XYZ file of C-alpha atoms in Angstrom:
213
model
C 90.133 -22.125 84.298
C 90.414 -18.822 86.447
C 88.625 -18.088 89.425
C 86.073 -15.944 89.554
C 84.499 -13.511 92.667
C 81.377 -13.648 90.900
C 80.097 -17.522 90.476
C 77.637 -16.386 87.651
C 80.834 -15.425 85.663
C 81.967 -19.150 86.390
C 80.497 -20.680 83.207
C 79.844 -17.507 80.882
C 81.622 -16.471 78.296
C 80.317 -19.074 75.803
C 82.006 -22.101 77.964
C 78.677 -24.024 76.782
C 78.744 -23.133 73.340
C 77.607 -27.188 72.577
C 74.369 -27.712 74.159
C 75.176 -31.238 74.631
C 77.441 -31.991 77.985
C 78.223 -36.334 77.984
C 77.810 -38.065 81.427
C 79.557 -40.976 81.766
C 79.294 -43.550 85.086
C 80.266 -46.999 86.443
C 82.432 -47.233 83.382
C 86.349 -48.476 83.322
C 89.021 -46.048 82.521
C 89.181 -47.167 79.214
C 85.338 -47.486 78.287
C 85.126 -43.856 79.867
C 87.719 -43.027 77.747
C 86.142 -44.302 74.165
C 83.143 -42.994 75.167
C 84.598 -39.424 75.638
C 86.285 -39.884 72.653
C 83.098 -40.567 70.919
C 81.558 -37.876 72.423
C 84.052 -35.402 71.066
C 83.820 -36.672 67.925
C 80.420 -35.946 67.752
C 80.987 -32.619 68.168
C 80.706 -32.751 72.593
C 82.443 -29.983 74.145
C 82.594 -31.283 77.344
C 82.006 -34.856 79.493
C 81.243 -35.417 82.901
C 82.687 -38.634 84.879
C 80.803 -39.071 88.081
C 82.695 -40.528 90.585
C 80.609 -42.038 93.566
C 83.647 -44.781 94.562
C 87.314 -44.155 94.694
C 88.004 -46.415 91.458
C 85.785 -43.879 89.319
C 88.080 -40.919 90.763
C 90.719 -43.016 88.071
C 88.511 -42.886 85.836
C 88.132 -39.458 86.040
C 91.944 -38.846 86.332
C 91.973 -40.721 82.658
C 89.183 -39.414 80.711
C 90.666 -35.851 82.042
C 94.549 -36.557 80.485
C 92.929 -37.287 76.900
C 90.644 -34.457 77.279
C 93.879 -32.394 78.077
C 95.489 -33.747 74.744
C 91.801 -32.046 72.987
C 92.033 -28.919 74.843
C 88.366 -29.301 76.632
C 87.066 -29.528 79.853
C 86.051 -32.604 82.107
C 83.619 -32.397 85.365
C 83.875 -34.541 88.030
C 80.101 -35.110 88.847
C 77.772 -36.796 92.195
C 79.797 -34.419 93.942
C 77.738 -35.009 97.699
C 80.765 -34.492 99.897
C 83.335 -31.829 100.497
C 86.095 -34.478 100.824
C 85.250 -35.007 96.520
C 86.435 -32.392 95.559
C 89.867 -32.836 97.086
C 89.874 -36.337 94.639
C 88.311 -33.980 91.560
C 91.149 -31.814 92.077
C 93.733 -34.144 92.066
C 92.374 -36.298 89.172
C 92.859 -32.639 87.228
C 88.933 -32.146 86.949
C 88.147 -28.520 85.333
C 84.828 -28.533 87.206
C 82.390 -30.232 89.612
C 78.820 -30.912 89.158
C 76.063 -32.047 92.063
C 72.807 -34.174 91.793
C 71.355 -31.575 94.775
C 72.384 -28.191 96.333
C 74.839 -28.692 99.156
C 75.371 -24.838 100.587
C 78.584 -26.392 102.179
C 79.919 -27.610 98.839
C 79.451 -24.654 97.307
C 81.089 -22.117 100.218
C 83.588 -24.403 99.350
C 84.020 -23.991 96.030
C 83.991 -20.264 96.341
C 87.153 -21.205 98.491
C 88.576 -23.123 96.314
C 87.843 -21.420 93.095
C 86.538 -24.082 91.739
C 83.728 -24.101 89.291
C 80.486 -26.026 90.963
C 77.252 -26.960 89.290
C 74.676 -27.858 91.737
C 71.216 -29.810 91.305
C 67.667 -28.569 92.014
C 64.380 -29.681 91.260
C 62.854 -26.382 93.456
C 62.054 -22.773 93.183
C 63.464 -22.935 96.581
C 66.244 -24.417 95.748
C 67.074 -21.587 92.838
C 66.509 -18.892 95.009
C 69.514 -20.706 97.458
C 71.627 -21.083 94.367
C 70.837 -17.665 93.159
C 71.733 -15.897 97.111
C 75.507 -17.578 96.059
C 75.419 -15.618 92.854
C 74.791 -19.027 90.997
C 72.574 -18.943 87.421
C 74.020 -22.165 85.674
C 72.058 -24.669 87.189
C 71.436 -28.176 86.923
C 67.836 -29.687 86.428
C 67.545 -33.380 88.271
C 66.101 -35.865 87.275
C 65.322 -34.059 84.497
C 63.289 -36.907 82.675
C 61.337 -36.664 85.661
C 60.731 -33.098 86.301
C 59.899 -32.519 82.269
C 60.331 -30.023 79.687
C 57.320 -28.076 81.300
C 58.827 -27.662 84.715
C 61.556 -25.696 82.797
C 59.647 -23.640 80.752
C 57.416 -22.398 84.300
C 60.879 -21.498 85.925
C 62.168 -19.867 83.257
C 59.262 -16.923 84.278
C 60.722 -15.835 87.531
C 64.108 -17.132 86.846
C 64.735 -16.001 83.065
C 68.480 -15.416 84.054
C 68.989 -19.082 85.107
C 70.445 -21.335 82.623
C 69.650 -24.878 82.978
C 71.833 -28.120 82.167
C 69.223 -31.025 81.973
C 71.018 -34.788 83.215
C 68.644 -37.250 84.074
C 67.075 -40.053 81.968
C 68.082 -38.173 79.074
C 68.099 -39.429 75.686
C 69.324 -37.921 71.988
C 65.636 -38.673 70.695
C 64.324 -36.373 73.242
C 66.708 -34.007 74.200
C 65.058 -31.357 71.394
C 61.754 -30.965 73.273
C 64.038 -29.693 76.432
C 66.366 -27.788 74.156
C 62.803 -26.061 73.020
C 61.743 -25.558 76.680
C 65.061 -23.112 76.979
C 67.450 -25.994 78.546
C 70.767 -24.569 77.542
C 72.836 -28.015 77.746
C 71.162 -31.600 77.376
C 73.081 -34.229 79.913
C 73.461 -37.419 77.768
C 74.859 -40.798 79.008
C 73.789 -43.702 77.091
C 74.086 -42.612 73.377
C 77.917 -42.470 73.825
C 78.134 -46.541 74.869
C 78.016 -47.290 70.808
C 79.407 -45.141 67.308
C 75.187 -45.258 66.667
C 74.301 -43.571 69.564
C 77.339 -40.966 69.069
C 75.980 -40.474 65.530
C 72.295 -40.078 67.119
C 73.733 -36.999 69.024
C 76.031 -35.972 66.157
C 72.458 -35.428 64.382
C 71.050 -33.902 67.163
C 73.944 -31.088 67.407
C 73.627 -30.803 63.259
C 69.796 -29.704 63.703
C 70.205 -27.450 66.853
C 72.608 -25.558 64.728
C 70.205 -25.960 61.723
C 67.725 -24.407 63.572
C 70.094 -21.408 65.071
C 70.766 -20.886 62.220
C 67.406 -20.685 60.298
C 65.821 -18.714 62.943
């Protein structure tokens, strides 16, 4: 992915046309693996492997070669150091993604040209992302936060797009998706082909209703 002055240009141009994004944590390389392979079968653009210890940085570095074989894009995510995103880089991660908003992570970033995704939970914390030239943000814990705490920072933010992670489930991911969440975090659905077929039907009635309205 090319770098961009501007970080609001970072993740436009359609680059979440699926408003589904798979998290995936604490798994092996090769469970990561099948469940990013589920996930793209089920339609899943992109997955996100989080890697909070050095043996999920291997992880990463696997789920990111098949991805490379698909042509898609893999995050390395619980990015809460700079020093992470030296091992995202080398595990070939298109992307980094942050449970909070570090201002040194991001300055980074910038440096680096690489893509970042930080959390907040805060108008506050919008307006910091926003001074960066941010507007794809993520919402965490979004379980916690709610569908309503989008829709009330949607009024003086209606340029931010959010990604929801969180506590997230397929069976409730549409209520967000209706609050004006752009991109649904899911984790658990992917662990079995029912859960992949759960968010299979999910993506089949977002585009249902895209359609129909």
């Amino acid at each position: 992915m090319a770098a961009h002055t501007l970080l609001h240009d970072w993740f436009d141009d359609d680059f979440f046309r699926v408003p589904v994004i798979a998290v995936l944590r604490g798994l092996t390389p090769g469970e990561a693996v099948r469940s990013a392979t589920r996930a793209w079968d089920a339609g899943v653009q992109h997955v996100e492997v989080t890697i909070e210890t050095p043996e999920a940085v291997r992880t990463l570095a696997a789920v990111a070669s098949a991805a490379a074989e698909r042509g898609v894009a893999v995050a390395a995510g619980t990015i809460i150091r700079i020093d992470q995103l030296d091992a995202a880089a080398s595990a070939n991660a298109s992307f980094t993604v942050s449970p909070g908003l570090d201002e040194g992570i991001i300055q980074e970033s910038i440096r680096r040209g690489m893509p970042h995704l930080p959390g907040v939970a805060t108008a506050g914390e919008i307006l910091r992302a926003k001074a960066f030239g941010l507007t794809w943000l993520k919402a965490f814990p979004a379980s916690v936060l709610g569908p309503d705490w989008v829709k009330a920072m949607k009024g003086p933010f209606p340029d931010v797009q959010f990604v929801a992670t969180g506590g997230m489930k397929a069976a409730t991911a549409l209520t967000y998706l209706a609050a004006e969440v752009s991109v649904v975090g899911l984790s658990s659905d992917f662990s079995s082909d029912e859960g992949a077929d759960a968010v299979r039907d999910l993506l089949a009635s977002v585009a249902g209703n895209a359609v129909g309205g």
